[in-house]
Coordinates of C-alpha atoms in Angstrom, one line a residue:
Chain A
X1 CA 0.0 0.0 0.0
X2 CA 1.2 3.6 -0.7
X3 CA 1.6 5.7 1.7
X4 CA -0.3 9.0 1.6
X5 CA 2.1 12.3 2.4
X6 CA 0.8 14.9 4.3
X7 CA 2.1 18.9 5.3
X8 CA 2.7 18.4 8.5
X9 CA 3.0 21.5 10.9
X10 CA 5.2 20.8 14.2
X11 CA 4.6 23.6 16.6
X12 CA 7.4 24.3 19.0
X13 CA 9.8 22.2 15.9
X14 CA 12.5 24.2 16.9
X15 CA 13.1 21.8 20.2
X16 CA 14.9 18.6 20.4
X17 CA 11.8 16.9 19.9
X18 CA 9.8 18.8 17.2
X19 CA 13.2 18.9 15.3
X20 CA 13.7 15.3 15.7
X21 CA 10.3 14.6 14.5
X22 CA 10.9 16.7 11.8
X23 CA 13.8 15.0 10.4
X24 CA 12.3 11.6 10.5
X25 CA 9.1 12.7 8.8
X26 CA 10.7 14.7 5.9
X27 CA 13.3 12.0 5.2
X28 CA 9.8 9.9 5.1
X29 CA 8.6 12.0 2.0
X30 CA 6.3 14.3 4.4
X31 CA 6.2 17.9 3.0
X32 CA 7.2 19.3 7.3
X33 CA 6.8 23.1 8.3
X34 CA 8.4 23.8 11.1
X35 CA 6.9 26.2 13.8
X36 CA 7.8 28.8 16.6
X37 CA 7.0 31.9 18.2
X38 CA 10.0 33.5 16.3
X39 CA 9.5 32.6 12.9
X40 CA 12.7 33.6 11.7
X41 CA 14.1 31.4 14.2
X42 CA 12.0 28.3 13.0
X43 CA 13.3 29.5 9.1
X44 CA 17.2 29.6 10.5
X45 CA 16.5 25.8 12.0
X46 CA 14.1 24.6 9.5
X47 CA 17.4 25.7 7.0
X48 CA 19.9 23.2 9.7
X49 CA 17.3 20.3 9.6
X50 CA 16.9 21.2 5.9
X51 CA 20.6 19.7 5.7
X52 CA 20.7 16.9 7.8
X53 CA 17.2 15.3 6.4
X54 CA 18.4 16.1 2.8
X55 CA 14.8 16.9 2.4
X56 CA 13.4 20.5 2.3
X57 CA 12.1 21.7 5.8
X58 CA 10.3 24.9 5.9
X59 CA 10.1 27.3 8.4
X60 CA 7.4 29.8 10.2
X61 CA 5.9 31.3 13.1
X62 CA 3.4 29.4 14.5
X63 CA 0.0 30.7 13.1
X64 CA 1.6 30.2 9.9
X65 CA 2.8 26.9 10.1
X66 CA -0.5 25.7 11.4
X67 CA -2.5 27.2 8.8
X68 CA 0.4 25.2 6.1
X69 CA -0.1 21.9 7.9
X70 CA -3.1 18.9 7.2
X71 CA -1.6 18.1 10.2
X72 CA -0.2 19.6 13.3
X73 CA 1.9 18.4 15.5
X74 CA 2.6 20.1 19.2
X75 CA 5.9 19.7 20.8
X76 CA 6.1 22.3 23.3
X77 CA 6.7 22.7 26.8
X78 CA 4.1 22.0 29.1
X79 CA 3.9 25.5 29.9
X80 CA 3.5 27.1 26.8
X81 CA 0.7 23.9 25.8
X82 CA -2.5 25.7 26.6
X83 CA -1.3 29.1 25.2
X84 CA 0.2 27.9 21.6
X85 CA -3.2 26.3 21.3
X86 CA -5.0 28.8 22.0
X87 CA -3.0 31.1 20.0
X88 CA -3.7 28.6 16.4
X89 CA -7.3 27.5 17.5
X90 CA -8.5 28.7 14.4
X91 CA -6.3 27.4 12.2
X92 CA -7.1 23.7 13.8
X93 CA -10.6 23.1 12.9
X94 CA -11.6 19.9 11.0
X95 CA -7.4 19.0 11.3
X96 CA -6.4 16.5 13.6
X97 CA -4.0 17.8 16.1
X98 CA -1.3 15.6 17.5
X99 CA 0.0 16.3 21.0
X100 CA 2.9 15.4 22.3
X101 CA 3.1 17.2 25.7
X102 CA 4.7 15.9 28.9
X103 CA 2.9 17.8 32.0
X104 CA 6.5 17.9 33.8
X105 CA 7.0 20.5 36.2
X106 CA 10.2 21.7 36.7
X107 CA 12.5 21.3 38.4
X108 CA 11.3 17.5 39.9
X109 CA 10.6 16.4 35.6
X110 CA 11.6 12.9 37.4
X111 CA 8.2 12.5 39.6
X112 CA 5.1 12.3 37.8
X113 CA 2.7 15.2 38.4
X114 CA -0.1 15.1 36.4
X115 CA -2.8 17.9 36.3
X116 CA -6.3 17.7 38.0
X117 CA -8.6 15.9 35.9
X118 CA -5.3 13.6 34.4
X119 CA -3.9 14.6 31.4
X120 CA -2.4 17.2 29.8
X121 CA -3.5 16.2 26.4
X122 CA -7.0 15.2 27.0
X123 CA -7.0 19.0 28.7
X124 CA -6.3 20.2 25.1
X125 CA -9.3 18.0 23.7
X126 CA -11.7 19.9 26.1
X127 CA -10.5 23.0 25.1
X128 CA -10.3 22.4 21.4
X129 CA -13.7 20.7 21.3
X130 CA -15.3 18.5 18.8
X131 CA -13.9 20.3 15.9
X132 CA -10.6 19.3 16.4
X133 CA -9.9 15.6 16.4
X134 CA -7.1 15.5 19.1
X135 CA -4.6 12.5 19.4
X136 CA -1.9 11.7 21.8
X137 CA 1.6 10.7 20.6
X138 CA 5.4 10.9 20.8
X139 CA 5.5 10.9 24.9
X140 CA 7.5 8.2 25.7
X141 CA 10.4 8.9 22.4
X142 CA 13.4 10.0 23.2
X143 CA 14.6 13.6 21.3
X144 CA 18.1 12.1 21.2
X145 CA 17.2 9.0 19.5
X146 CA 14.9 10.8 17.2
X147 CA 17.8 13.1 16.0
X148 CA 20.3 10.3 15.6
X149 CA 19.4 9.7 11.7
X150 CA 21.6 6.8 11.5
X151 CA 20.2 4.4 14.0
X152 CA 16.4 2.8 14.2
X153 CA 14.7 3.6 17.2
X154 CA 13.7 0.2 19.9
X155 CA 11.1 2.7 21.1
X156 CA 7.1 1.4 20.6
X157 CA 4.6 4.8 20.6
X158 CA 1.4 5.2 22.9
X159 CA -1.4 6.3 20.6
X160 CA -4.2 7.4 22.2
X161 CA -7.6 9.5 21.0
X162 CA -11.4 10.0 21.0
X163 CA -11.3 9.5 16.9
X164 CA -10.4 6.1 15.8
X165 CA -9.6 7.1 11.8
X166 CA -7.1 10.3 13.4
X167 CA -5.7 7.1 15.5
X168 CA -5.1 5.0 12.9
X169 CA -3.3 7.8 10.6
X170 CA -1.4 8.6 13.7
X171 CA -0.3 5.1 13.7
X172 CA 0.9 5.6 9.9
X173 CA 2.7 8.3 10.8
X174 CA 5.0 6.1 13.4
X175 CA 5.7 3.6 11.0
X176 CA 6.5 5.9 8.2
X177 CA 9.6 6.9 10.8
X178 CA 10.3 3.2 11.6
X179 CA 8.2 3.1 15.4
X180 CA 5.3 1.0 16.2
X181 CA 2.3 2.9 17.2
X182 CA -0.5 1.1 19.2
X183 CA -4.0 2.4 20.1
X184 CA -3.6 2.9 23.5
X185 CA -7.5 4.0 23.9
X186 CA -9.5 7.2 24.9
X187 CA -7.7 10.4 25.0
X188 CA -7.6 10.1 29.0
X189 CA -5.6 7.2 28.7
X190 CA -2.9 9.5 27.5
X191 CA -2.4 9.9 31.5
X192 CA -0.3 7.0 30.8
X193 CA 2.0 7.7 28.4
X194 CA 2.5 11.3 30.4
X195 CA 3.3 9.8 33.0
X196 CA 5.7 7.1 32.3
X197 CA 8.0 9.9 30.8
X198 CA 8.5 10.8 34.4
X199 CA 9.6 7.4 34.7
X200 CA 11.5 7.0 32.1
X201 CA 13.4 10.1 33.3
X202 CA 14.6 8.3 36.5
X203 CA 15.0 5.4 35.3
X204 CA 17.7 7.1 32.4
X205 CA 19.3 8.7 35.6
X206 CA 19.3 5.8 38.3
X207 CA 20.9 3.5 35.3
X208 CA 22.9 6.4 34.2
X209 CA 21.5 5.7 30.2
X210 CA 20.2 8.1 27.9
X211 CA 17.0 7.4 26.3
X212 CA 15.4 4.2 28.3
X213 CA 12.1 3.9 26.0
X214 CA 8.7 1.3 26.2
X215 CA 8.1 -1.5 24.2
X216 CA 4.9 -3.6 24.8
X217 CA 4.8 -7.1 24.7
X218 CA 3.1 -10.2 23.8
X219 CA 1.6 -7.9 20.6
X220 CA 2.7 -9.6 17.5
X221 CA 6.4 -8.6 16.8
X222 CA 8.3 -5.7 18.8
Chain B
X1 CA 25.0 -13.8 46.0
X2 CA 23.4 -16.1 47.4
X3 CA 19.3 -15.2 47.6
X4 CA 17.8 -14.2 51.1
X5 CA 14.6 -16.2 51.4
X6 CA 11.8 -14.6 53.4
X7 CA 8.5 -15.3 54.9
X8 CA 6.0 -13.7 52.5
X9 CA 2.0 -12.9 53.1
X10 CA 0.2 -12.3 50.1
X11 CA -3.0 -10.6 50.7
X12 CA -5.9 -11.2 48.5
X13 CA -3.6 -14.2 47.2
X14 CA -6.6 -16.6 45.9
X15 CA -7.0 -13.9 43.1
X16 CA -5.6 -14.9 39.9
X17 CA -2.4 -12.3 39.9
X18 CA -2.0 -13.4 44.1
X19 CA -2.0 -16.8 43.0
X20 CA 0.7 -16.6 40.2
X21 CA 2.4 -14.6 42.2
X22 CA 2.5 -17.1 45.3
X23 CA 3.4 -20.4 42.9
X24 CA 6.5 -18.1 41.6
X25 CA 7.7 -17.0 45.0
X26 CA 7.5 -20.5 46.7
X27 CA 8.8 -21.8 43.9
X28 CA 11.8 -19.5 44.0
X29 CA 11.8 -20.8 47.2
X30 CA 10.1 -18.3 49.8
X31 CA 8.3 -19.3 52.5
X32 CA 4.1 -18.3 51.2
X33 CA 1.1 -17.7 53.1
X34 CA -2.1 -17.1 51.4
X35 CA -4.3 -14.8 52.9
X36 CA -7.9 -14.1 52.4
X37 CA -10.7 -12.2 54.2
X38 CA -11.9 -16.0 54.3
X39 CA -9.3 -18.2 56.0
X40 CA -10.5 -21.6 54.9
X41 CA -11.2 -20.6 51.8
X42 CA -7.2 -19.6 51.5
X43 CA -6.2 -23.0 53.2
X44 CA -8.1 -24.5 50.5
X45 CA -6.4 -22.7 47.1
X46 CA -3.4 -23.2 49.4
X47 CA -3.3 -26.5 48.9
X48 CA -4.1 -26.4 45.0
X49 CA -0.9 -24.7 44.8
X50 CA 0.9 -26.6 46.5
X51 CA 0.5 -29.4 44.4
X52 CA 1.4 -27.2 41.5
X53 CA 4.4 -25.3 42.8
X54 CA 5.7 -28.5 43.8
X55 CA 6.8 -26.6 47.5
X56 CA 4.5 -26.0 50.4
X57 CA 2.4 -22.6 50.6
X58 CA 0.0 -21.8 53.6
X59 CA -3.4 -20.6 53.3
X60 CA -5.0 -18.4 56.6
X61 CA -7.2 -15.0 57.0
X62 CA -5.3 -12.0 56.0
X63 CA -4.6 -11.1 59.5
X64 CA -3.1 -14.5 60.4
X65 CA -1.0 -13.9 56.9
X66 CA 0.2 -10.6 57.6
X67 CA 1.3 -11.7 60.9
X68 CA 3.3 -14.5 59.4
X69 CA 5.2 -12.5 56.6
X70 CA 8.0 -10.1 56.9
X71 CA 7.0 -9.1 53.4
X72 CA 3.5 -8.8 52.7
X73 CA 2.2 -8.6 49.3
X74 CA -1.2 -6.8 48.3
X75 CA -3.3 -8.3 45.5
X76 CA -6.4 -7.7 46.1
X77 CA -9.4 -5.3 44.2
X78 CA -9.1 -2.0 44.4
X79 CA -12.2 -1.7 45.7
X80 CA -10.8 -3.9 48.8
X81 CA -7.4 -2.0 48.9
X82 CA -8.1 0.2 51.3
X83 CA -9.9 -1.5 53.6
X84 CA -7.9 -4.6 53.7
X85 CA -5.3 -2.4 54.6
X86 CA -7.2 -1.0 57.1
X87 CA -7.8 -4.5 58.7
X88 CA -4.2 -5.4 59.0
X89 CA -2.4 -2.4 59.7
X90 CA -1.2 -2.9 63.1
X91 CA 0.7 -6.3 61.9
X92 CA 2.2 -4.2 58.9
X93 CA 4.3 -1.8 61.1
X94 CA 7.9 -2.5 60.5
X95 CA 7.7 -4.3 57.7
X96 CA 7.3 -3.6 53.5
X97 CA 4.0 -3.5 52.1
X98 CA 4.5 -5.0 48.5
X99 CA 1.2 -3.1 46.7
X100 CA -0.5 -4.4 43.2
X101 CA -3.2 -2.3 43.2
X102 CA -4.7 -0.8 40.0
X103 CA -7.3 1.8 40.5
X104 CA -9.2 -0.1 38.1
X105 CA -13.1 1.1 37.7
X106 CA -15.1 -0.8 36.2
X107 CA -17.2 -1.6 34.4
X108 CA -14.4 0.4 32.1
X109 CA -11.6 -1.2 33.0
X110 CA -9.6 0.1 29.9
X111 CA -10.0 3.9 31.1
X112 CA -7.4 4.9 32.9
X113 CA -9.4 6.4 35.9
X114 CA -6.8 7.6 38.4
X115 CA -8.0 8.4 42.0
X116 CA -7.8 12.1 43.2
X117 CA -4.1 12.7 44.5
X118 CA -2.9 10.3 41.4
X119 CA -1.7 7.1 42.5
X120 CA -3.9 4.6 44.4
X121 CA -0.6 2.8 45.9
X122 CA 1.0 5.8 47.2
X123 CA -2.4 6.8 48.9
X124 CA -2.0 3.6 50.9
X125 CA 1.6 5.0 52.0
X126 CA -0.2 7.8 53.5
X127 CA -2.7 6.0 54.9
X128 CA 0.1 3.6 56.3
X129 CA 2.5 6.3 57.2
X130 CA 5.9 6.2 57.9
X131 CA 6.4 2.8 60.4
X132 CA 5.4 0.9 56.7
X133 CA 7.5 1.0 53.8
X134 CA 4.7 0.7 50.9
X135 CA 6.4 -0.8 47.6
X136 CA 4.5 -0.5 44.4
X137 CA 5.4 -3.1 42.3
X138 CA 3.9 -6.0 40.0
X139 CA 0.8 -3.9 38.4
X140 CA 1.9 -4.5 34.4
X141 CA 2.5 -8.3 35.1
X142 CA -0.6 -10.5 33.9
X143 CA -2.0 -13.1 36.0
X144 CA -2.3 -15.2 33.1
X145 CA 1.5 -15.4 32.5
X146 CA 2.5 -15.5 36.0
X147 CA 0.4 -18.9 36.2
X148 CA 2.0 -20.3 33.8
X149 CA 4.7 -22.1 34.8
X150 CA 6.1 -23.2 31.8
X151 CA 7.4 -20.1 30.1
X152 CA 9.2 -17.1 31.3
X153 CA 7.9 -13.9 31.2
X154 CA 8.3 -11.4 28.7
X155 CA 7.9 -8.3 31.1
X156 CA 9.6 -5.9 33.2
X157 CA 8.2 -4.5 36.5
X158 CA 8.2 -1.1 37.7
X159 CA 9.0 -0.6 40.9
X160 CA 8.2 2.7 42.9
X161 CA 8.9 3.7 46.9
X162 CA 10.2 6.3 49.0
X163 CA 12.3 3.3 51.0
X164 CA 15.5 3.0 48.9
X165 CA 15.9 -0.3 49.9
X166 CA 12.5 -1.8 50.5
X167 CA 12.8 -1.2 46.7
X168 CA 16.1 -2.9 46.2
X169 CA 14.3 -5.8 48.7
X170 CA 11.4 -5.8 45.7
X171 CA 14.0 -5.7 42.8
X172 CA 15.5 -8.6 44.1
X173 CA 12.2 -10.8 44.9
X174 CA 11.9 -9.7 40.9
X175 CA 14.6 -11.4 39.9
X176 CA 13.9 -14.1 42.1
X177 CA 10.9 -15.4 39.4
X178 CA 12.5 -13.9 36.6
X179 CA 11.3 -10.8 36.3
X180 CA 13.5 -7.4 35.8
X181 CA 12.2 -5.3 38.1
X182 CA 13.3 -1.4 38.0
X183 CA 13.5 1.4 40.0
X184 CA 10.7 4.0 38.5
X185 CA 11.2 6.6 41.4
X186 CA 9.0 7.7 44.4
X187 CA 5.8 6.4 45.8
X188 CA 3.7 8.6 43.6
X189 CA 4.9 7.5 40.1
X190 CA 3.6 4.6 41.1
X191 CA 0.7 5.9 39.2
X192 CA 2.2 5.3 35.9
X193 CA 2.4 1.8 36.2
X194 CA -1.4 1.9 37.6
X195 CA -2.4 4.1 34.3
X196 CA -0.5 2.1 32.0
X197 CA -2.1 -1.2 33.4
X198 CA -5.8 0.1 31.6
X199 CA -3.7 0.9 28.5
X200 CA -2.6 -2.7 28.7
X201 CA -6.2 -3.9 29.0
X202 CA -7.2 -1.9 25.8
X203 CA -4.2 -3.3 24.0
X204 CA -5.5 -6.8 24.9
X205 CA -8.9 -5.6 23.6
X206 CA -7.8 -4.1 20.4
X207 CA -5.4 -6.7 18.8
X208 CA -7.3 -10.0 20.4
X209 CA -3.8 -10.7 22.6
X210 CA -4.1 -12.1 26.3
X211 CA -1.6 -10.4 28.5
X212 CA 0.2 -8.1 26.5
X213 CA 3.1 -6.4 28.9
X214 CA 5.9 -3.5 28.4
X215 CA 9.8 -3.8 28.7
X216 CA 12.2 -1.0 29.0
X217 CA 14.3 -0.5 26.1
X218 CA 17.5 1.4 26.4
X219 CA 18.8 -0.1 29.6
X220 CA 21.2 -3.3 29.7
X221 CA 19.7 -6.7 28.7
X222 CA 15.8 -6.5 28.3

C-alpha cells in the first residue's frame, strides 16, 4: 500500500523533539513546516534540519505553520501547551491535532505530576472541542534517539484519541519513521503515556542511560 | 550472591495475579502464606498450589498472613485496597508493604481512571504512614503469564517507593521469578504503572492478545 504524504505542521519544531520529529518525517517523504514563536528562528533551523534530512524543511511562526499543515503536530513545553493552542485554534478546525506534551513540572521532571482531571493532552481535547480531532503521541520517544538519523529507534509509541480514523493515521505516521504505534485507547488514557515519561526520566538517571524507552509485549512482533 | 529467602504474606492471594504470584515465589523458594478475608477458603487454594508449585504454601485470613510475613504482598481489588489495609495495619508496622493495586473502575476497565491525589498505591503509604514501607510493584505483570509455569515472562516491572531499599528488597524478589524489576522513582509514580495497566487492557482488547506487557528498552539486557 502507498503511503499517503501529508504537510505536517510541528509547533514548537524548533526543540529537540519537534526537530527530531521533523527529520524523520521529511526524510519519510512528508512535506514538514516547522513552527515557533519567532518565525525567523523556525526558518534559520528549519534551514539546519533542511541539511541533515536532505529533504526541504520549511520554516514559520506558529500561526503560519498551522494554517500550512493537514496536520499539526505540538511539541512544546508543558507551559507554553494551553497558550500555543489557543493562540492557532482557528487554524485547527476539522485538522487533527497531535500532542505530544509531557505535564512535567520543573524542576522535579523525574516524579510524575499530572494535572487535576489527568492529562495534559486530554486538557487540550476539552478545550479544542469537537472540531478538532485531538490524538496523543510521541510521549514516551526520546529527542536524542529521534535526531540520531543513523540508527532505528527500539522505542514502541502510545497512541491514544477519542477519533479512531485520526488514531489509525497517527499510527501511519510512526511507521512511516520506523516506530510501532498502538492504540492505546481514549484520549484520557494519554495519563499513561505522560506519565511514564516521568519514569523513564529516572530510570535514564538511576541507570545512568540516555533514552530508556517502552516496548509492549506479547503484541505480535516488537 | 546467594538469595535471602523470606517469609512472605500475600494478601488477596486466591486472586488470579495473588496466585501466580504465590506459585513463583515459593517456587523460588520463599516461604508463602495465602491470605484471604476467608481463612478456609485460602487454606483451600493453598493446597491447589501446593501441588502445583511442587513446595508448600500456607493458606490463613489475612490477619493470620500478615502476621506471618516479613513481606506482605497486596493483590487484592481496588475496591478492597483500602480497607484490607485497614484491617491489617497494626501487623504491617515495620515491615514492606508489596502493593499491586490498580485503581481499576469498572465496568471500564480500559479507562485509565486515576484516583484524586494520582496514585492509588502511594495513597496507601499515606494511609500507612511512615512505620510501613509501601512498595508499588507488579501492576503490568498478567495473571495469566504468571500462572504459567512453563514459560518465562516477557515483562519488566516497575517498581516505585520512597524506602530506597524496601525497593532494592522488591527488585531482588523480581529477579527471584525472573522478572527485571526497575527502580521508576517515588511512591507517587507509582501511578504510571497503575495508568498504564488500563492501556494494557485496551491493548489486549484491540489486537485480540491475552496479556500483553511492556519492557524498558534502552537499559542493559531486556
Amino acid at each position: 500500500m502507498e503511503r499517503q504524504r501529508y504537510n505536517i505542521a510541528i509547533l514548537g519544531g524548533t526543540g529537540a523533539q519537534g526537530s527530531g520529529l521533523a527529520l524523520r518525517l521529511a526524510r519519510a517523504g512528508h512535506a514538514v513546516t516547522l513552527g515557533s514563536r519567532d518565525g525567523e528562528r523556525a526558518r534559520v533551523i528549519a534551514t539546519e534540519l533542511t541539511t541533515r534530512a536532505e529533504k526541504s524543511i520549511a520554516g514559520a511562526d506558529n500561526r503560519a505553520a498551522a494554517a500550512a499543515g493537514e496536520i499539526v503536530l505540538l511539541t512544546v513545553p508543558y507551559a507554553a501547551q494551553r497558550a500555543t493552542v489557543e493562540q492557532v485554534l482557528d487554524r485547527l478546525r476539522g485538522k487533527i491535532l497531535v500532542d505530544a506534551t509531557v505535564p512535567l513540572v520543573p524542576p522535579k521532571v523525574g516524579v510524575v505530576q499530572l494535572p487535576d482531571g489527568g492529562s495534559a493532552v486530554a486538557a487540550i481535547q476539552a478545550l479544542a472541542g469537537a472540531a478538532v480531532r485531538v490524538v496523543s503521541a510521541f510521549q514516551s520517544v526520546s529527542a536524542q534517539h529521534l535526531s540520531d538519523l543513523a540508527h532505528d529507534i527500539d522505542c514502541d509509541v502510545l497512541v491514544c484519541g477519542d477519533n479512531s480514523s485520526a488514531c489509525d493515521l497517527v499510527i501511519g505516521l510512526c511507521a512511516d519513521i520506523g516506530l510501532r504505534g498502538l492504540y492505546a485507547g481514549a484520549i484520557r488514557n494519554s495519563a499513561a503515556a505522560e506519565a511514564l515519561t516521568s519514569v523513564l526520566i529516572t530510570i535514564n538517571r538511576r541507570y545512568r542511560v540516555a533514552g530508556a524507552g517502552i516496548r509492549i509485549t506479547g503484541v505480535g512482533e516488537s
